[in-house]
Amino acid sequence: MFAQPKLTICVPSRNRQRYFQETIRSQLMNLRTDVEFVFADNSDDASIMNGFMGDVVADPRVKYLPSGDRVYPMFENWDRCIEAATGEFICMIGDDDYVDIDVADLLIRSQQEHKAVDVMVWSRLTYNWPGNRPNHCNVSVPLKTGVHRLPRALLYQEFFSWKGSKATPNMAFGFYHGAVSKRVMDKIKGRFGGRYCEYPTVDFENVCKVLVTAENMFYSERPFSVLGSCAESNSAKIKITEKITEMHAAFMVETGRNIDEDPHMKNFPFPSILGLAACIAQTQHWFLTTYGYSPIKGWEANFAEACGINCGMMGNVAAYDGMVEGYRSAFARWQGGKYLQNFKPVDYVEPTDAKFFTGIAEDYLLIDEEVAGVQTPAELYHLVDQMVAPVKDLTLNFHEHFKAA
């Protein structure tokens, strides 16, 4: 092992031991020694992972944090991962995801070109595990090879303005499927609340804090990780009304309070149960009001448009109708209904009627997620890795302006 690992991969988990174990196996297959792994279990039955990790902890790169005598809220489980990390950079992934630890080579190369690197994020692939495939899906593989330095002011504007005609804000720079320097994370801990993670929506809380703390931020158009979605994951549940309600209730119990009733929500009628857009906006609202930052002018209309797009992501017409009704009611109550006119739900399309195709589309290769019989995010990544440029061939455009998509 190196005196200080270049990169720490943190993987927190709760009650998804089968996927967690596969993710651990997949990550450890790469034998490079300048990386560290922190695996944090937070399950009701600690014995499952404790037994599995018996031999794994012999790997000197591994730190294992077992379940405790109570269930940790998500932000506490993520926080203890970072407390245990010693790497120069921190990357957080889910227990059903995969990240190529050779992204450390990109960090090294970028530091050689531009000495100060605070944050590096990259494009991500998506993958539905077998057992979570209600519809036939493809995987969009970015083919561009640029690595760009982006000004913080642009990233802040993009994220907090909600512009871009998407269901979520653009340019979310943080440690979730990205790499943030431990130095920046330590600044965040000292500046905000005395801990690395403090708000239940941990990934987007981190984005808010990174965007006001880090200075030198970089983006690779080449993908280096896979966002997996197993049947038990939150991403698999956010499209069906019954599952949303169940997930929301469990999340609040584990958090220890209903965050939709926090004081900062008094004049912000968008509870997290409404959908992903509301959940992100709630996190931004908490951050801005708690730490005294001013919102970006005009964000409200853009947010309303994003909520309309969010509605179209639902898995059935009942969930779609419920989300539309919920958002419409919230916008009618918010600021005298001023932005209700900007809330325009996209038409609902039955998933079975959605178009499916493979091939080249602009700068992307669309492939069937069942290609070659892949069974895990790691298997998908290793296949795609043969199709995209290696790190040494990426173009470092650190002196050119990059236009956000």
mmCIF file of C-alpha atoms in Angstrom:
data_model
loop_
_atom_site.group_PDB
_atom_site.id
_atom_site.type_symbol
_atom_site.label_atom_id
_atom_site.label_comp_id
_atom_site.label_asym_id
_atom_site.label_seq_id
_atom_site.Cartn_x
_atom_site.Cartn_y
_atom_site.Cartn_z
ATOM 1 C CA MET A 1 0.000 0.000 0.000
ATOM 2 C CA PHE A 2 1.023 3.584 -0.632
ATOM 3 C CA ALA A 3 1.597 5.935 2.310
ATOM 4 C CA GLN A 4 -1.591 7.714 1.227
ATOM 5 C CA PRO A 5 -3.925 6.115 -1.281
ATOM 6 C CA LYS A 6 -4.760 8.265 -4.271
ATOM 7 C CA LEU A 7 -8.436 7.329 -4.033
ATOM 8 C CA THR A 8 -10.826 5.923 -1.425
ATOM 9 C CA ILE A 9 -13.971 4.178 -2.688
ATOM 10 C CA CYS A 10 -16.719 4.301 -0.064
ATOM 11 C CA VAL A 11 -19.656 1.876 -0.313
ATOM 12 C CA PRO A 12 -22.376 2.254 2.339
ATOM 13 C CA SER A 13 -25.129 -0.382 2.424
ATOM 14 C CA ARG A 14 -28.365 -1.265 4.160
ATOM 15 C CA ASN A 15 -30.191 -4.610 3.917
ATOM 16 C CA ARG A 16 -29.059 -5.354 0.363
ATOM 17 C CA GLN A 17 -26.388 -7.869 1.241
ATOM 18 C CA ARG A 18 -26.570 -9.904 -1.976
ATOM 19 C CA TYR A 19 -25.793 -6.886 -4.135
ATOM 20 C CA PHE A 20 -23.331 -5.471 -1.625
ATOM 21 C CA GLN A 21 -21.336 -8.691 -1.691
ATOM 22 C CA GLU A 22 -21.248 -8.764 -5.492
ATOM 23 C CA THR A 23 -20.148 -5.118 -5.586
ATOM 24 C CA ILE A 24 -17.343 -5.849 -3.116
ATOM 25 C CA ARG A 25 -16.167 -8.813 -5.205
ATOM 26 C CA SER A 26 -16.260 -6.745 -8.384
ATOM 27 C CA GLN A 27 -14.354 -3.822 -6.912
ATOM 28 C CA LEU A 28 -11.596 -5.942 -5.404
ATOM 29 C CA MET A 29 -10.860 -7.760 -8.671
ATOM 30 C CA ASN A 30 -8.723 -4.790 -9.707
ATOM 31 C CA LEU A 31 -5.503 -5.299 -7.773
ATOM 32 C CA ARG A 32 -3.975 -1.818 -7.967
ATOM 33 C CA THR A 33 -2.575 -0.796 -4.613
ATOM 34 C CA ASP A 34 -2.907 3.002 -4.565
ATOM 35 C CA VAL A 35 -6.596 2.786 -3.703
ATOM 36 C CA GLU A 36 -8.534 2.131 -0.511
ATOM 37 C CA PHE A 37 -12.008 0.709 0.065
ATOM 38 C CA VAL A 38 -14.371 1.519 2.928
ATOM 39 C CA PHE A 39 -17.333 -0.863 3.102
ATOM 40 C CA ALA A 40 -19.970 0.168 5.659
ATOM 41 C CA ASP A 41 -22.826 -2.169 6.526
ATOM 42 C CA ASN A 42 -25.945 -0.780 8.192
ATOM 43 C CA SER A 43 -28.237 -3.804 8.130
ATOM 44 C CA ASP A 44 -30.748 -5.271 10.552
ATOM 45 C CA ASP A 45 -28.897 -8.609 10.546
ATOM 46 C CA ALA A 46 -25.205 -7.864 11.033
ATOM 47 C CA SER A 47 -24.160 -11.520 10.829
ATOM 48 C CA ILE A 48 -24.630 -11.796 7.044
ATOM 49 C CA MET A 49 -21.967 -9.262 6.127
ATOM 50 C CA ASN A 50 -19.780 -10.004 9.143
ATOM 51 C CA GLY A 51 -19.490 -13.580 7.927
ATOM 52 C CA PHE A 52 -18.831 -12.574 4.336
ATOM 53 C CA MET A 53 -16.159 -10.050 5.274
ATOM 54 C CA GLY A 54 -14.123 -12.567 7.290
ATOM 55 C CA ASP A 55 -11.595 -13.182 4.527
ATOM 56 C CA VAL A 56 -12.128 -9.912 2.679
ATOM 57 C CA VAL A 57 -10.628 -7.813 5.470
ATOM 58 C CA ALA A 58 -7.323 -9.598 4.901
ATOM 59 C CA ASP A 59 -6.949 -7.363 1.858
ATOM 60 C CA PRO A 60 -4.851 -4.449 3.195
ATOM 61 C CA ARG A 61 -6.801 -2.034 1.008
ATOM 62 C CA VAL A 62 -10.081 -2.780 2.834
ATOM 63 C CA LYS A 63 -11.637 -1.105 5.856
ATOM 64 C CA TYR A 64 -14.873 -2.693 7.057
ATOM 65 C CA LEU A 65 -17.384 -0.820 9.214
ATOM 66 C CA PRO A 66 -19.937 -3.332 10.561
ATOM 67 C CA SER A 67 -23.508 -2.641 11.554
ATOM 68 C CA GLY A 68 -23.855 -1.068 14.974
ATOM 69 C CA ASP A 69 -26.265 -1.565 17.862
ATOM 70 C CA ARG A 70 -28.763 0.738 16.132
ATOM 71 C CA VAL A 71 -29.735 1.628 12.591
ATOM 72 C CA TYR A 72 -27.776 4.642 11.427
ATOM 73 C CA PRO A 73 -29.600 7.322 9.432
ATOM 74 C CA MET A 74 -28.216 7.362 5.903
ATOM 75 C CA PHE A 75 -26.219 10.540 6.479
ATOM 76 C CA GLU A 76 -24.527 8.982 9.526
ATOM 77 C CA ASN A 77 -23.581 5.834 7.638
ATOM 78 C CA TRP A 78 -22.135 7.898 4.797
ATOM 79 C CA ASP A 79 -20.422 10.221 7.279
ATOM 80 C CA ARG A 80 -18.614 7.376 9.034
ATOM 81 C CA CYS A 81 -17.344 6.150 5.660
ATOM 82 C CA ILE A 82 -15.593 9.459 5.059
ATOM 83 C CA GLU A 83 -14.308 9.605 8.642
ATOM 84 C CA ALA A 84 -12.570 6.288 7.984
ATOM 85 C CA ALA A 85 -11.177 7.298 4.586
ATOM 86 C CA THR A 86 -7.525 8.256 4.208
ATOM 87 C CA GLY A 87 -7.316 8.655 0.415
ATOM 88 C CA GLU A 88 -6.400 11.887 -1.298
ATOM 89 C CA PHE A 89 -9.773 11.734 -3.078
ATOM 90 C CA ILE A 90 -13.124 10.333 -1.935
ATOM 91 C CA CYS A 91 -15.652 8.586 -4.197
ATOM 92 C CA MET A 92 -19.017 7.324 -2.941
ATOM 93 C CA ILE A 93 -21.073 4.684 -4.765
ATOM 94 C CA GLY A 94 -24.152 2.629 -3.928
ATOM 95 C CA ASP A 95 -24.032 -1.042 -2.993
ATOM 96 C CA ASP A 96 -25.514 -2.004 -6.376
ATOM 97 C CA ASP A 97 -23.142 0.182 -8.435
ATOM 98 C CA TYR A 98 -19.646 -0.095 -9.882
ATOM 99 C CA VAL A 99 -16.752 2.320 -10.360
ATOM 100 C CA ASP A 100 -13.526 1.766 -12.284
ATOM 101 C CA ILE A 101 -10.759 2.446 -9.773
ATOM 102 C CA ASP A 102 -8.422 3.128 -12.681
ATOM 103 C CA VAL A 103 -10.047 6.550 -12.704
ATOM 104 C CA ALA A 104 -7.162 7.203 -10.305
ATOM 105 C CA ASP A 105 -4.963 7.344 -13.418
ATOM 106 C CA LEU A 106 -7.069 10.229 -14.696
ATOM 107 C CA LEU A 107 -6.627 12.027 -11.375
ATOM 108 C CA ILE A 108 -2.869 11.541 -11.562
ATOM 109 C CA ARG A 109 -2.670 12.686 -15.171
ATOM 110 C CA SER A 110 -4.867 15.721 -14.460
ATOM 111 C CA GLN A 111 -2.702 16.732 -11.522
ATOM 112 C CA GLN A 112 0.351 16.566 -13.732
ATOM 113 C CA GLU A 113 -1.344 18.931 -16.203
ATOM 114 C CA HIS A 114 -3.085 21.165 -13.644
ATOM 115 C CA LYS A 115 -1.566 20.835 -10.198
ATOM 116 C CA ALA A 116 -4.689 21.704 -8.220
ATOM 117 C CA VAL A 117 -7.570 19.252 -8.667
ATOM 118 C CA ASP A 118 -10.392 19.545 -6.138
ATOM 119 C CA VAL A 119 -13.161 17.599 -7.868
ATOM 120 C CA MET A 120 -13.318 15.204 -10.800
ATOM 121 C CA VAL A 121 -16.663 13.912 -12.055
ATOM 122 C CA TRP A 122 -17.377 11.753 -15.059
ATOM 123 C CA SER A 123 -20.169 10.438 -17.227
ATOM 124 C CA ARG A 124 -21.987 7.401 -15.874
ATOM 125 C CA LEU A 125 -23.648 4.378 -17.413
ATOM 126 C CA THR A 126 -26.973 3.048 -16.116
ATOM 127 C CA TYR A 127 -27.888 -0.584 -15.585
ATOM 128 C CA ASN A 128 -30.954 -2.414 -14.281
ATOM 129 C CA TRP A 129 -30.022 -5.617 -12.483
ATOM 130 C CA PRO A 130 -31.837 -8.807 -13.549
ATOM 131 C CA GLY A 131 -35.025 -8.844 -11.500
ATOM 132 C CA ASN A 132 -35.551 -5.123 -12.022
ATOM 133 C CA ARG A 133 -36.383 -5.004 -15.709
ATOM 134 C CA PRO A 134 -40.079 -4.267 -16.169
ATOM 135 C CA ASN A 135 -39.243 -2.830 -19.584
ATOM 136 C CA HIS A 136 -36.642 -3.361 -22.275
ATOM 137 C CA CYS A 137 -33.980 -0.673 -21.836
ATOM 138 C CA ASN A 138 -30.786 0.379 -23.510
ATOM 139 C CA VAL A 139 -27.561 1.851 -22.156
ATOM 140 C CA SER A 140 -26.298 5.172 -23.456
ATOM 141 C CA VAL A 141 -22.503 5.130 -23.820
ATOM 142 C CA PRO A 142 -20.852 8.567 -24.276
ATOM 143 C CA LEU A 143 -18.180 8.434 -26.963
ATOM 144 C CA LYS A 144 -16.497 11.812 -26.497
ATOM 145 C CA THR A 145 -13.018 11.880 -24.994
ATOM 146 C CA GLY A 146 -12.680 15.361 -23.517
ATOM 147 C CA VAL A 147 -11.748 16.211 -19.940
ATOM 148 C CA HIS A 148 -12.638 19.808 -19.106
ATOM 149 C CA ARG A 149 -11.991 22.272 -16.326
ATOM 150 C CA LEU A 150 -15.178 24.164 -15.493
ATOM 151 C CA PRO A 151 -15.494 27.437 -13.569
ATOM 152 C CA ARG A 152 -17.220 27.152 -10.223
ATOM 153 C CA ALA A 153 -19.522 30.089 -10.976
ATOM 154 C CA LEU A 154 -20.878 28.258 -14.030
ATOM 155 C CA LEU A 155 -21.459 25.046 -12.093
ATOM 156 C CA TYR A 156 -23.198 26.886 -9.259
ATOM 157 C CA GLN A 157 -25.419 28.709 -11.736
ATOM 158 C CA GLU A 158 -26.299 25.522 -13.600
ATOM 159 C CA PHE A 159 -27.152 23.528 -10.487
ATOM 160 C CA PHE A 160 -29.146 26.107 -8.566
ATOM 161 C CA SER A 161 -30.922 27.687 -11.549
ATOM 162 C CA TRP A 162 -32.537 24.434 -12.766
ATOM 163 C CA LYS A 163 -32.194 25.552 -16.373
ATOM 164 C CA GLY A 164 -31.759 22.983 -19.102
ATOM 165 C CA SER A 165 -35.146 21.313 -19.691
ATOM 166 C CA LYS A 166 -34.394 18.276 -17.524
ATOM 167 C CA ALA A 167 -36.061 16.615 -14.560
ATOM 168 C CA THR A 168 -33.025 17.342 -12.372
ATOM 169 C CA PRO A 169 -30.569 20.255 -12.148
ATOM 170 C CA ASN A 170 -27.623 20.291 -14.508
ATOM 171 C CA MET A 171 -23.975 19.731 -13.526
ATOM 172 C CA ALA A 172 -24.287 18.055 -10.120
ATOM 173 C CA PHE A 173 -20.656 17.957 -8.933
ATOM 174 C CA GLY A 174 -20.074 15.895 -5.797
ATOM 175 C CA PHE A 175 -18.584 12.720 -4.356
ATOM 176 C CA TYR A 176 -21.419 10.435 -5.506
ATOM 177 C CA HIS A 177 -19.963 8.805 -8.636
ATOM 178 C CA GLY A 178 -17.325 11.513 -8.566
ATOM 179 C CA ALA A 179 -14.068 12.164 -6.731
ATOM 180 C CA VAL A 180 -13.759 15.019 -4.227
ATOM 181 C CA SER A 181 -10.447 15.720 -2.546
ATOM 182 C CA LYS A 182 -10.296 14.871 1.152
ATOM 183 C CA ARG A 183 -8.903 18.356 1.669
ATOM 184 C CA VAL A 184 -12.164 19.840 0.335
ATOM 185 C CA MET A 185 -14.219 17.400 2.409
ATOM 186 C CA ASP A 186 -12.331 18.467 5.532
ATOM 187 C CA LYS A 187 -13.125 22.094 4.702
ATOM 188 C CA ILE A 188 -16.793 21.170 4.370
ATOM 189 C CA LYS A 189 -16.745 19.468 7.753
ATOM 190 C CA GLY A 190 -15.191 22.511 9.399
ATOM 191 C CA ARG A 191 -17.486 24.969 7.679
ATOM 192 C CA PHE A 192 -20.858 23.213 7.768
ATOM 193 C CA GLY A 193 -22.231 21.539 10.858
ATOM 194 C CA GLY A 194 -19.013 19.898 12.049
ATOM 195 C CA ARG A 195 -19.521 16.744 9.998
ATOM 196 C CA TYR A 196 -19.092 15.611 6.408
ATOM 197 C CA CYS A 197 -22.751 14.691 5.928
ATOM 198 C CA GLU A 198 -25.662 16.166 7.854
ATOM 199 C CA TYR A 199 -28.789 16.225 5.661
ATOM 200 C CA PRO A 200 -30.731 13.047 4.815
ATOM 201 C CA THR A 201 -30.523 13.547 1.023
ATOM 202 C CA VAL A 202 -26.810 13.027 1.268
ATOM 203 C CA ASP A 203 -25.705 13.049 -2.364
ATOM 204 C CA PHE A 204 -27.317 16.378 -3.259
ATOM 205 C CA GLU A 205 -26.379 17.919 0.090
ATOM 206 C CA ASN A 206 -22.778 17.211 -0.854
ATOM 207 C CA VAL A 207 -23.234 18.870 -4.248
ATOM 208 C CA CYS A 208 -24.501 22.046 -2.569
ATOM 209 C CA LYS A 209 -21.499 22.189 -0.262
ATOM 210 C CA VAL A 210 -18.908 21.271 -2.873
ATOM 211 C CA LEU A 211 -20.115 24.043 -5.176
ATOM 212 C CA VAL A 212 -19.380 26.696 -2.561
ATOM 213 C CA THR A 213 -16.155 25.162 -1.253
ATOM 214 C CA ALA A 214 -14.089 23.638 -4.077
ATOM 215 C CA GLU A 215 -12.233 25.743 -6.640
ATOM 216 C CA ASN A 216 -10.731 23.496 -9.322
ATOM 217 C CA MET A 217 -13.390 21.286 -10.869
ATOM 218 C CA PHE A 218 -13.065 18.889 -13.783
ATOM 219 C CA TYR A 219 -15.407 16.786 -15.889
ATOM 220 C CA SER A 220 -14.624 13.721 -18.013
ATOM 221 C CA GLU A 221 -16.990 12.972 -20.867
ATOM 222 C CA ARG A 222 -15.742 9.392 -20.816
ATOM 223 C CA PRO A 223 -17.696 7.210 -18.355
ATOM 224 C CA PHE A 224 -15.951 5.585 -15.390
ATOM 225 C CA SER A 225 -18.828 4.145 -13.367
ATOM 226 C CA VAL A 226 -22.231 2.478 -13.521
ATOM 227 C CA LEU A 227 -25.349 3.538 -11.637
ATOM 228 C CA GLY A 228 -26.971 0.203 -10.849
ATOM 229 C CA SER A 229 -30.627 -0.251 -9.985
ATOM 230 C CA CYS A 230 -31.614 -3.467 -8.228
ATOM 231 C CA ALA A 231 -35.186 -4.384 -7.323
ATOM 232 C CA GLU A 232 -34.666 -3.170 -3.735
ATOM 233 C CA SER A 233 -33.074 0.171 -4.688
ATOM 234 C CA ASN A 234 -34.725 3.556 -4.254
ATOM 235 C CA SER A 235 -34.403 4.237 -7.971
ATOM 236 C CA ALA A 236 -36.538 1.155 -8.660
ATOM 237 C CA LYS A 237 -39.245 2.385 -6.296
ATOM 238 C CA ILE A 238 -39.641 6.043 -7.265
ATOM 239 C CA LYS A 239 -41.916 5.286 -10.227
ATOM 240 C CA ILE A 240 -44.713 3.346 -8.464
ATOM 241 C CA THR A 241 -47.057 5.054 -5.976
ATOM 242 C CA GLU A 242 -47.251 2.226 -3.456
ATOM 243 C CA LYS A 243 -43.493 1.749 -3.398
ATOM 244 C CA ILE A 244 -42.886 5.489 -3.098
ATOM 245 C CA THR A 245 -45.129 5.668 -0.042
ATOM 246 C CA GLU A 246 -43.447 2.651 1.555
ATOM 247 C CA MET A 247 -39.945 3.939 0.817
ATOM 248 C CA HIS A 248 -40.757 7.442 2.072
ATOM 249 C CA ALA A 249 -42.145 6.158 5.375
ATOM 250 C CA ALA A 250 -39.153 3.893 6.005
ATOM 251 C CA PHE A 251 -36.721 6.679 5.144
ATOM 252 C CA MET A 252 -38.312 9.057 7.656
ATOM 253 C CA VAL A 253 -38.283 6.419 10.399
ATOM 254 C CA GLU A 254 -34.591 5.740 9.839
ATOM 255 C CA THR A 255 -33.840 9.466 9.691
ATOM 256 C CA GLY A 256 -35.541 9.970 13.041
ATOM 257 C CA ARG A 257 -37.894 12.697 11.893
ATOM 258 C CA ASN A 258 -40.115 13.721 9.000
ATOM 259 C CA ILE A 259 -37.885 16.141 7.120
ATOM 260 C CA ASP A 260 -40.903 17.398 5.179
ATOM 261 C CA GLU A 261 -41.955 19.041 8.445
ATOM 262 C CA ASP A 262 -38.632 20.738 9.176
ATOM 263 C CA PRO A 263 -38.900 24.480 9.958
ATOM 264 C CA HIS A 264 -37.396 25.528 6.621
ATOM 265 C CA MET A 265 -40.290 23.777 4.838
ATOM 266 C CA LYS A 266 -42.934 26.101 6.306
ATOM 267 C CA ASN A 267 -43.283 28.179 3.130
ATOM 268 C CA PHE A 268 -42.024 25.553 0.695
ATOM 269 C CA PRO A 269 -44.892 23.120 -0.036
ATOM 270 C CA PHE A 270 -42.871 20.494 -1.927
ATOM 271 C CA PRO A 271 -42.484 17.403 0.264
ATOM 272 C CA SER A 272 -39.933 14.836 -0.854
ATOM 273 C CA ILE A 273 -42.653 12.262 -1.476
ATOM 274 C CA LEU A 274 -43.731 14.243 -4.537
ATOM 275 C CA GLY A 275 -40.780 13.077 -6.613
ATOM 276 C CA LEU A 276 -37.091 13.404 -7.385
ATOM 277 C CA ALA A 277 -37.303 17.053 -8.456
ATOM 278 C CA ALA A 278 -39.023 18.008 -5.199
ATOM 279 C CA CYS A 279 -36.493 16.022 -3.169
ATOM 280 C CA ILE A 280 -33.551 17.856 -4.761
ATOM 281 C CA ALA A 281 -35.229 21.265 -4.467
ATOM 282 C CA GLN A 282 -35.951 20.580 -0.819
ATOM 283 C CA THR A 283 -32.262 19.860 -0.226
ATOM 284 C CA GLN A 284 -31.236 23.036 -2.006
ATOM 285 C CA HIS A 285 -33.822 25.024 -0.036
ATOM 286 C CA TRP A 286 -32.503 23.588 3.245
ATOM 287 C CA PHE A 287 -28.928 24.462 2.315
ATOM 288 C CA LEU A 288 -29.644 27.990 1.113
ATOM 289 C CA THR A 289 -31.831 28.909 4.078
ATOM 290 C CA THR A 290 -29.652 27.201 6.692
ATOM 291 C CA TYR A 291 -26.379 28.737 5.548
ATOM 292 C CA GLY A 292 -27.585 32.090 4.227
ATOM 293 C CA TYR A 293 -27.015 31.783 0.480
ATOM 294 C CA SER A 294 -29.253 33.634 -1.974
ATOM 295 C CA PRO A 295 -31.223 31.682 -4.586
ATOM 296 C CA ILE A 296 -30.491 32.152 -8.292
ATOM 297 C CA LYS A 297 -32.838 34.600 -9.965
ATOM 298 C CA GLY A 298 -35.443 32.847 -12.112
ATOM 299 C CA TRP A 299 -34.944 29.364 -10.690
ATOM 300 C CA GLU A 300 -38.598 28.975 -9.756
ATOM 301 C CA ALA A 301 -39.945 28.838 -13.325
ATOM 302 C CA ASN A 302 -37.199 26.414 -14.343
ATOM 303 C CA PHE A 303 -37.978 24.223 -11.340
ATOM 304 C CA ALA A 304 -41.651 24.135 -12.318
ATOM 305 C CA GLU A 305 -40.700 22.971 -15.802
ATOM 306 C CA ALA A 306 -38.444 20.273 -14.326
ATOM 307 C CA CYS A 307 -41.307 18.989 -12.191
ATOM 308 C CA GLY A 308 -43.408 18.635 -15.331
ATOM 309 C CA ILE A 309 -40.663 16.517 -16.896
ATOM 310 C CA ASN A 310 -40.318 14.513 -13.676
ATOM 311 C CA CYS A 311 -43.962 13.477 -13.981
ATOM 312 C CA GLY A 312 -43.270 11.741 -17.282
ATOM 313 C CA MET A 313 -40.787 9.402 -15.615
ATOM 314 C CA MET A 314 -43.428 7.513 -13.646
ATOM 315 C CA GLY A 315 -43.967 3.800 -14.148
ATOM 316 C CA ASN A 316 -47.745 3.716 -14.577
ATOM 317 C CA VAL A 317 -50.616 6.072 -15.208
ATOM 318 C CA ALA A 318 -51.818 6.017 -11.591
ATOM 319 C CA ALA A 319 -48.431 7.165 -10.346
ATOM 320 C CA TYR A 320 -48.305 9.782 -13.103
ATOM 321 C CA ASP A 321 -51.737 11.169 -12.207
ATOM 322 C CA GLY A 322 -50.855 11.248 -8.513
ATOM 323 C CA MET A 323 -47.627 13.130 -9.120
ATOM 324 C CA VAL A 324 -49.285 15.642 -11.440
ATOM 325 C CA GLU A 325 -52.008 16.300 -8.879
ATOM 326 C CA GLY A 326 -49.462 16.666 -6.064
ATOM 327 C CA TYR A 327 -47.230 19.099 -7.922
ATOM 328 C CA ARG A 328 -50.169 21.109 -9.257
ATOM 329 C CA SER A 329 -51.557 21.515 -5.739
ATOM 330 C CA ALA A 330 -48.134 22.553 -4.392
ATOM 331 C CA PHE A 331 -47.575 25.157 -7.117
ATOM 332 C CA ALA A 332 -51.073 26.549 -6.551
ATOM 333 C CA ARG A 333 -50.197 27.140 -2.877
ATOM 334 C CA TRP A 334 -46.660 28.421 -3.441
ATOM 335 C CA GLN A 335 -46.089 32.168 -3.806
ATOM 336 C CA GLY A 336 -49.717 32.789 -4.683
ATOM 337 C CA GLY A 337 -49.674 30.323 -7.570
ATOM 338 C CA LYS A 338 -47.255 32.485 -9.531
ATOM 339 C CA TYR A 339 -45.428 29.532 -11.102
ATOM 340 C CA LEU A 340 -48.348 27.218 -11.701
ATOM 341 C CA GLN A 341 -48.340 28.345 -15.337
ATOM 342 C CA ASN A 342 -44.801 27.003 -15.724
ATOM 343 C CA PHE A 343 -45.762 23.543 -14.511
ATOM 344 C CA LYS A 344 -46.582 21.667 -17.713
ATOM 345 C CA PRO A 345 -46.586 17.902 -17.193
ATOM 346 C CA VAL A 346 -45.252 16.026 -20.202
ATOM 347 C CA ASP A 347 -47.632 13.522 -21.751
ATOM 348 C CA TYR A 348 -47.572 10.092 -20.182
ATOM 349 C CA VAL A 349 -46.268 7.299 -22.403
ATOM 350 C CA GLU A 350 -46.784 3.670 -21.439
ATOM 351 C CA PRO A 351 -43.332 2.108 -20.990
ATOM 352 C CA THR A 352 -44.342 -0.692 -23.356
ATOM 353 C CA ASP A 353 -44.949 1.931 -26.061
ATOM 354 C CA ALA A 354 -41.600 3.656 -25.632
ATOM 355 C CA LYS A 355 -39.250 3.430 -28.615
ATOM 356 C CA PHE A 356 -36.287 1.097 -28.256
ATOM 357 C CA PHE A 357 -33.318 1.075 -30.568
ATOM 358 C CA THR A 358 -29.583 0.526 -30.583
ATOM 359 C CA GLY A 359 -26.814 2.118 -32.584
ATOM 360 C CA ILE A 360 -25.127 5.511 -32.860
ATOM 361 C CA ALA A 361 -27.112 8.601 -31.901
ATOM 362 C CA GLU A 362 -25.078 11.808 -32.144
ATOM 363 C CA ASP A 363 -22.132 11.284 -29.757
ATOM 364 C CA TYR A 364 -23.567 8.225 -28.005
ATOM 365 C CA LEU A 365 -23.614 4.499 -28.624
ATOM 366 C CA LEU A 366 -26.901 2.924 -27.545
ATOM 367 C CA ILE A 367 -26.602 -0.743 -26.620
ATOM 368 C CA ASP A 368 -29.059 -3.277 -25.207
ATOM 369 C CA GLU A 369 -28.482 -3.587 -21.449
ATOM 370 C CA GLU A 370 -28.769 -7.355 -21.922
ATOM 371 C CA VAL A 371 -25.896 -7.342 -24.430
ATOM 372 C CA ALA A 372 -23.620 -10.382 -24.203
ATOM 373 C CA GLY A 373 -25.637 -11.652 -21.258
ATOM 374 C CA VAL A 374 -24.096 -9.272 -18.721
ATOM 375 C CA GLN A 375 -25.428 -9.874 -15.209
ATOM 376 C CA THR A 376 -23.859 -7.099 -13.115
ATOM 377 C CA PRO A 377 -22.848 -3.441 -13.442
ATOM 378 C CA ALA A 378 -19.202 -4.534 -13.417
ATOM 379 C CA GLU A 379 -19.736 -6.897 -16.344
ATOM 380 C CA LEU A 380 -21.457 -4.129 -18.298
ATOM 381 C CA TYR A 381 -18.628 -1.709 -17.549
ATOM 382 C CA HIS A 382 -15.890 -4.147 -18.579
ATOM 383 C CA LEU A 383 -17.680 -4.669 -21.893
ATOM 384 C CA VAL A 384 -18.076 -0.937 -22.518
ATOM 385 C CA ASP A 385 -14.490 -0.332 -21.419
ATOM 386 C CA GLN A 386 -13.385 -2.123 -24.581
ATOM 387 C CA MET A 387 -15.371 0.355 -26.698
ATOM 388 C CA VAL A 388 -14.277 3.691 -25.266
ATOM 389 C CA ALA A 389 -10.940 5.481 -25.171
ATOM 390 C CA PRO A 390 -8.378 4.551 -22.495
ATOM 391 C CA VAL A 391 -7.291 7.176 -19.987
ATOM 392 C CA LYS A 392 -4.035 7.867 -21.803
ATOM 393 C CA ASP A 393 -5.935 8.882 -24.956
ATOM 394 C CA LEU A 394 -8.347 11.319 -23.302
ATOM 395 C CA THR A 395 -7.963 14.957 -24.323
ATOM 396 C CA LEU A 396 -7.298 17.344 -21.439
ATOM 397 C CA ASN A 397 -9.018 20.584 -22.444
ATOM 398 C CA PHE A 398 -8.086 22.564 -19.362
ATOM 399 C CA HIS A 399 -7.713 25.908 -21.138
ATOM 400 C CA GLU A 400 -10.913 25.899 -23.198
ATOM 401 C CA HIS A 401 -14.430 26.903 -22.244
ATOM 402 C CA PHE A 402 -16.779 23.953 -21.943
ATOM 403 C CA LYS A 403 -20.444 24.540 -22.683
ATOM 404 C CA ALA A 404 -22.745 22.627 -20.344
ATOM 405 C CA ALA A 405 -25.126 20.243 -22.061
#
